[in-house]
Short mmCIF file of C-alpha atoms in Angstrom, two decimals:
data_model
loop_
_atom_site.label_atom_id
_atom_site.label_comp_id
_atom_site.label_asym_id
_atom_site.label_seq_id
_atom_site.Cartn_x
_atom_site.Cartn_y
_atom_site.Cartn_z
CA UNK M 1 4.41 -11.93 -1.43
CA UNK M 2 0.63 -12.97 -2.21
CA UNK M 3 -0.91 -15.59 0.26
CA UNK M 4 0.76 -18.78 0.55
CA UNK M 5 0.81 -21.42 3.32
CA UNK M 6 2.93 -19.24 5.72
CA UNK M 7 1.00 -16.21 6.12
CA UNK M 8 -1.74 -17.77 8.63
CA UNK M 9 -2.43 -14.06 9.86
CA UNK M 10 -5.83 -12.95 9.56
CA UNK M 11 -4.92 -9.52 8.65
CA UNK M 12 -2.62 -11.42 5.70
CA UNK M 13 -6.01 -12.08 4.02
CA UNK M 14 -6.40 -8.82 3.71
CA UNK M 15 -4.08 -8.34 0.73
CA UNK M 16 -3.99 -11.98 -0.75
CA UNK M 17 -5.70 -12.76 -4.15
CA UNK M 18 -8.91 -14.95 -3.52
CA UNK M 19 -8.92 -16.44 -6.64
CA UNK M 20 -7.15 -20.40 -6.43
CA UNK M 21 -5.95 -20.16 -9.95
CA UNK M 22 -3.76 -16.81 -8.87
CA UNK M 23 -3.40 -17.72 -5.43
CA UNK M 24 0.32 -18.80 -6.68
CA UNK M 25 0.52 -15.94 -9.28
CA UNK M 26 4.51 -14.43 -9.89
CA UNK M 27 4.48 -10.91 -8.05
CA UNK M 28 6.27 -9.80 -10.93
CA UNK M 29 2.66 -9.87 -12.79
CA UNK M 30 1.43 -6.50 -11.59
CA UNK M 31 -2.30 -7.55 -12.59
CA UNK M 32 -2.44 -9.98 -9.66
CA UNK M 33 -1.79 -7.39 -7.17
CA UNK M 34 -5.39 -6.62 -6.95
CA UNK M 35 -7.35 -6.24 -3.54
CA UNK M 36 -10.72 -7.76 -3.90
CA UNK M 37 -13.50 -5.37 -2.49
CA UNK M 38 -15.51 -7.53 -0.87
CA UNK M 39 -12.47 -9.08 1.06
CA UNK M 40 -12.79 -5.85 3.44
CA UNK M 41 -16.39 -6.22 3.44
CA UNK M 42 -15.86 -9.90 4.62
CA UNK M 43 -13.06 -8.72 7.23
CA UNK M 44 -15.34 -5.75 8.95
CA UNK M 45 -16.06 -7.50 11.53
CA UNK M 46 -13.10 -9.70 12.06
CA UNK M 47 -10.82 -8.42 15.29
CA UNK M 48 -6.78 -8.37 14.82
CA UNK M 49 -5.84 -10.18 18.01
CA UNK M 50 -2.86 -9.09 20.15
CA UNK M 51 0.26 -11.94 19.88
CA UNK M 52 -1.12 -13.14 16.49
CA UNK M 53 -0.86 -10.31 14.37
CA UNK M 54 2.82 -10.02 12.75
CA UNK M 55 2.00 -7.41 10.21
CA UNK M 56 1.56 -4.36 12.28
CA UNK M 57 1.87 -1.27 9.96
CA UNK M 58 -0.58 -0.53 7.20
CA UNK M 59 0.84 2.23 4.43
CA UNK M 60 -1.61 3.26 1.96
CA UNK M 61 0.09 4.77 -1.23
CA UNK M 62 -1.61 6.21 -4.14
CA UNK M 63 0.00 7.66 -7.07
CA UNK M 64 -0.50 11.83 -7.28
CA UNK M 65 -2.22 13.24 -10.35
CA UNK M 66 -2.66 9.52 -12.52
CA UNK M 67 -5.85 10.91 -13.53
CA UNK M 68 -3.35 13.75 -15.18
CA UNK M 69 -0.98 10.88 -16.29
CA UNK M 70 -3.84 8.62 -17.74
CA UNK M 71 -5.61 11.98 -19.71
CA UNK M 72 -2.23 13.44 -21.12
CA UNK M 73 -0.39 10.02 -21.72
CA UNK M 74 -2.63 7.03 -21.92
CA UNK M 75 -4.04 4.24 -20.46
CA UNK M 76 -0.82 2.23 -21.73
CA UNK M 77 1.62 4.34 -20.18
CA UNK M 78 -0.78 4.84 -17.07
CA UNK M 79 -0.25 1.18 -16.85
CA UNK M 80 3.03 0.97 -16.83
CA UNK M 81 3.42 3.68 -14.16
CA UNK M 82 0.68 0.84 -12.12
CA UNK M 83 3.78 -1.89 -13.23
CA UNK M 84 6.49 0.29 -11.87
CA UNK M 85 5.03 1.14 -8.38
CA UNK M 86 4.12 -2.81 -8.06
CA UNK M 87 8.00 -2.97 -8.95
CA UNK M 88 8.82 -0.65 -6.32
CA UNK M 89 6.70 -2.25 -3.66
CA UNK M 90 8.53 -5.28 -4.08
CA UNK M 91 11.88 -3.97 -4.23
CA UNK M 92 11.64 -1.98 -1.22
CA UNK M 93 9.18 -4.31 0.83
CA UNK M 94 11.34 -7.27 0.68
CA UNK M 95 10.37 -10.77 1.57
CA UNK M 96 8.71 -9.87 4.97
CA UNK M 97 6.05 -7.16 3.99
CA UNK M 98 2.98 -8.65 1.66
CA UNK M 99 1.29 -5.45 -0.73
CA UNK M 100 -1.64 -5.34 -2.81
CA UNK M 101 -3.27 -3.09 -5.08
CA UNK M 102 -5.79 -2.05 -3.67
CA UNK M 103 -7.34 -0.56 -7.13
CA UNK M 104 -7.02 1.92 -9.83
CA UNK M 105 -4.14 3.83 -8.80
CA UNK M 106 -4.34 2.66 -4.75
CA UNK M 107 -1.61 0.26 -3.25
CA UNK M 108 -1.48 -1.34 0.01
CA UNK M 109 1.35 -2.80 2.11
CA UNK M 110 1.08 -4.84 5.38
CA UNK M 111 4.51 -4.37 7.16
CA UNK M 112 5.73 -6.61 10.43
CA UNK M 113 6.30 -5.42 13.69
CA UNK M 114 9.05 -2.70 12.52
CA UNK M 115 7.73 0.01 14.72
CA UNK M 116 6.42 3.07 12.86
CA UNK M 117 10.32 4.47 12.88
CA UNK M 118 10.66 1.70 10.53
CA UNK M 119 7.97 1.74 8.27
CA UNK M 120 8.39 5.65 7.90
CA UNK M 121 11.59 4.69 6.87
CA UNK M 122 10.49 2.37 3.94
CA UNK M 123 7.68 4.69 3.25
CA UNK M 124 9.79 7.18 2.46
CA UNK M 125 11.93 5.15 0.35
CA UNK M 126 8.92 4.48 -1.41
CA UNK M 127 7.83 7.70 -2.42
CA UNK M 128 11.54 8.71 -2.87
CA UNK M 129 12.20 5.79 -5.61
CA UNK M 130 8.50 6.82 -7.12
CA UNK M 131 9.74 10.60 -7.53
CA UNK M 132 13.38 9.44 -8.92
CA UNK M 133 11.71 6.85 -11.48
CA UNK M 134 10.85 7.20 -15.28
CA UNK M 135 8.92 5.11 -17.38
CA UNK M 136 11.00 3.69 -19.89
CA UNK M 137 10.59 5.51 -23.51
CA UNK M 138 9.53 9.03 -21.08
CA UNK M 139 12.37 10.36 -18.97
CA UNK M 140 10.52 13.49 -19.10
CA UNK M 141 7.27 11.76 -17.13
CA UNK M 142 7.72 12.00 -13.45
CA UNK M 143 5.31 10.52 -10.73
CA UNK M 144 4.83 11.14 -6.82
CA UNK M 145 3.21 9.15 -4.61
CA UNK M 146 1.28 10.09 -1.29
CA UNK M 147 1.28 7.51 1.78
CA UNK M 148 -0.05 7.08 4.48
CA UNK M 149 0.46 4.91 7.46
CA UNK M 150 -1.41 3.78 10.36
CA UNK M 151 0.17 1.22 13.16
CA UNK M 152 -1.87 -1.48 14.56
CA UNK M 153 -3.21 -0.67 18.36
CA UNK M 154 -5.11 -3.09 20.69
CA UNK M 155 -8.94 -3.58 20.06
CA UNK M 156 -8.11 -2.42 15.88
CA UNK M 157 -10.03 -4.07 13.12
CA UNK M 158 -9.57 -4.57 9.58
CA UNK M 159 -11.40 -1.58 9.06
CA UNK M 160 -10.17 0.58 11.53
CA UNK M 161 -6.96 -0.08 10.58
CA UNK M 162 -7.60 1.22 7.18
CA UNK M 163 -9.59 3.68 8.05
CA UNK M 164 -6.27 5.59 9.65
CA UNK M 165 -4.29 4.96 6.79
CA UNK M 166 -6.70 6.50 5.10
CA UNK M 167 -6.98 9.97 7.11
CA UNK M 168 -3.10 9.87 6.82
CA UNK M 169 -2.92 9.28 3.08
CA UNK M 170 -5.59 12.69 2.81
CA UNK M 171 -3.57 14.59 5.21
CA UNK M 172 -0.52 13.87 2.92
CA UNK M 173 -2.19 14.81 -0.87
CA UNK M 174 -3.76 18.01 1.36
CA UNK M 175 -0.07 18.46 2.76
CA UNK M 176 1.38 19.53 -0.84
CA UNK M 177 1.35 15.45 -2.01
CA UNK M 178 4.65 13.37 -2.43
CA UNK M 179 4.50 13.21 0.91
CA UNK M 180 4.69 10.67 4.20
CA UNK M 181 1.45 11.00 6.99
CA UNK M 182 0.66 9.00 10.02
CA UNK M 183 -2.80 8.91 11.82
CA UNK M 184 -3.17 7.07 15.28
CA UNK M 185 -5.48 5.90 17.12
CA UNK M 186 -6.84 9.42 17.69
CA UNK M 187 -7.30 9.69 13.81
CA UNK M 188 -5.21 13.00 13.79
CA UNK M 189 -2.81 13.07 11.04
CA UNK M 190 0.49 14.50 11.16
CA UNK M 191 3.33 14.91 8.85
CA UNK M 192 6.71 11.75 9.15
CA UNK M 193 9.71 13.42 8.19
#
């Protein structure tokens, strides 16, 4: 979902397309799942407060090797492995989870209070459907993806909050890639599953 009038969360902002004119967007349109830069910038210094936030879990996903994808294939079919992850996300996040791209080959999702039991769990559908999927017209291309997820704590920030998801996405492309990482509030990754 991109913003609309009932996410009033703060954090919501964080994924939402500023521009009016694709404020109502379809999320089918992969191109409007784009994270605007200076968003995070804006949100620095803006604190999550406890009781008002509802999206709790952060994953981070990128797509392994599209560098690899984009040099051997083409920007074309680069793109449509961009469209297919977007498809994913929206498959697997369902109506209560709100993801962005965050750029280039980068996705974010904002989960609600599911514990992180439960957003393991759709992570890992994620990156399970991204290593099972084609690209139509290439059954022989395969992609991974490498997430990780950080959990909302007490006193967190925009930017703290991504900052863990962050570490955890790096421990998981260090880990071997295709792979699930959490950090907490200690910023020490570890592997989910």
């Amino acid at each position: 979902m991109l913003c609309g009038p009932r996410l009033s969360i703060p954090s919501s902002i964080l994924l939402c397309v500023l521009s009016p004119a694709l404020a109502h967007a379809p999320l089918h349109d992969w191109r409007f799942l784009v994270l605007q830069e200076y968003v995070v910038q804006r949100l620095d210094h803006q604190r999550l407060k406890d009781g008002f936030v509802v999206l709790r879990q952060l994953l981070q996903i990128d797509i392994d090797h599209f560098k690899s994808i984009n040099d051997r294939f083409g920007h074309d079919i680069g793109d449509q492995v961009i469209r297919r992850v977007a498809q994913i996300l929206r498959e697997i996040g369902a109506a209560t989870a709100t993801a962005g791209r965050l750029g280039g080959e980068e996705f974010a999702v904002l989960m609600p209070g599911h514990g992180i039991a439960g957003a393991a769990v759709a992570a890992h559908r994620i990156r399970g459907q991204c290593a099972a999927d084609t690209v139509p017209g290439l059954p022989d291309l395969r992609f991974t993806a490498s997430i990780g997820l950080s959990e909302w704590v007490p006193g967190d920030t925009v930017d703290s909050l991504l900052k863990r998801a962050d570490v955890a996405l790096y421990a998981a492309k260090r880990g071997g890639r295709d792979r699930v990482a959490v950090a907490g509030p200690d910023m020490e990754p570890a592997m989910v599953g």
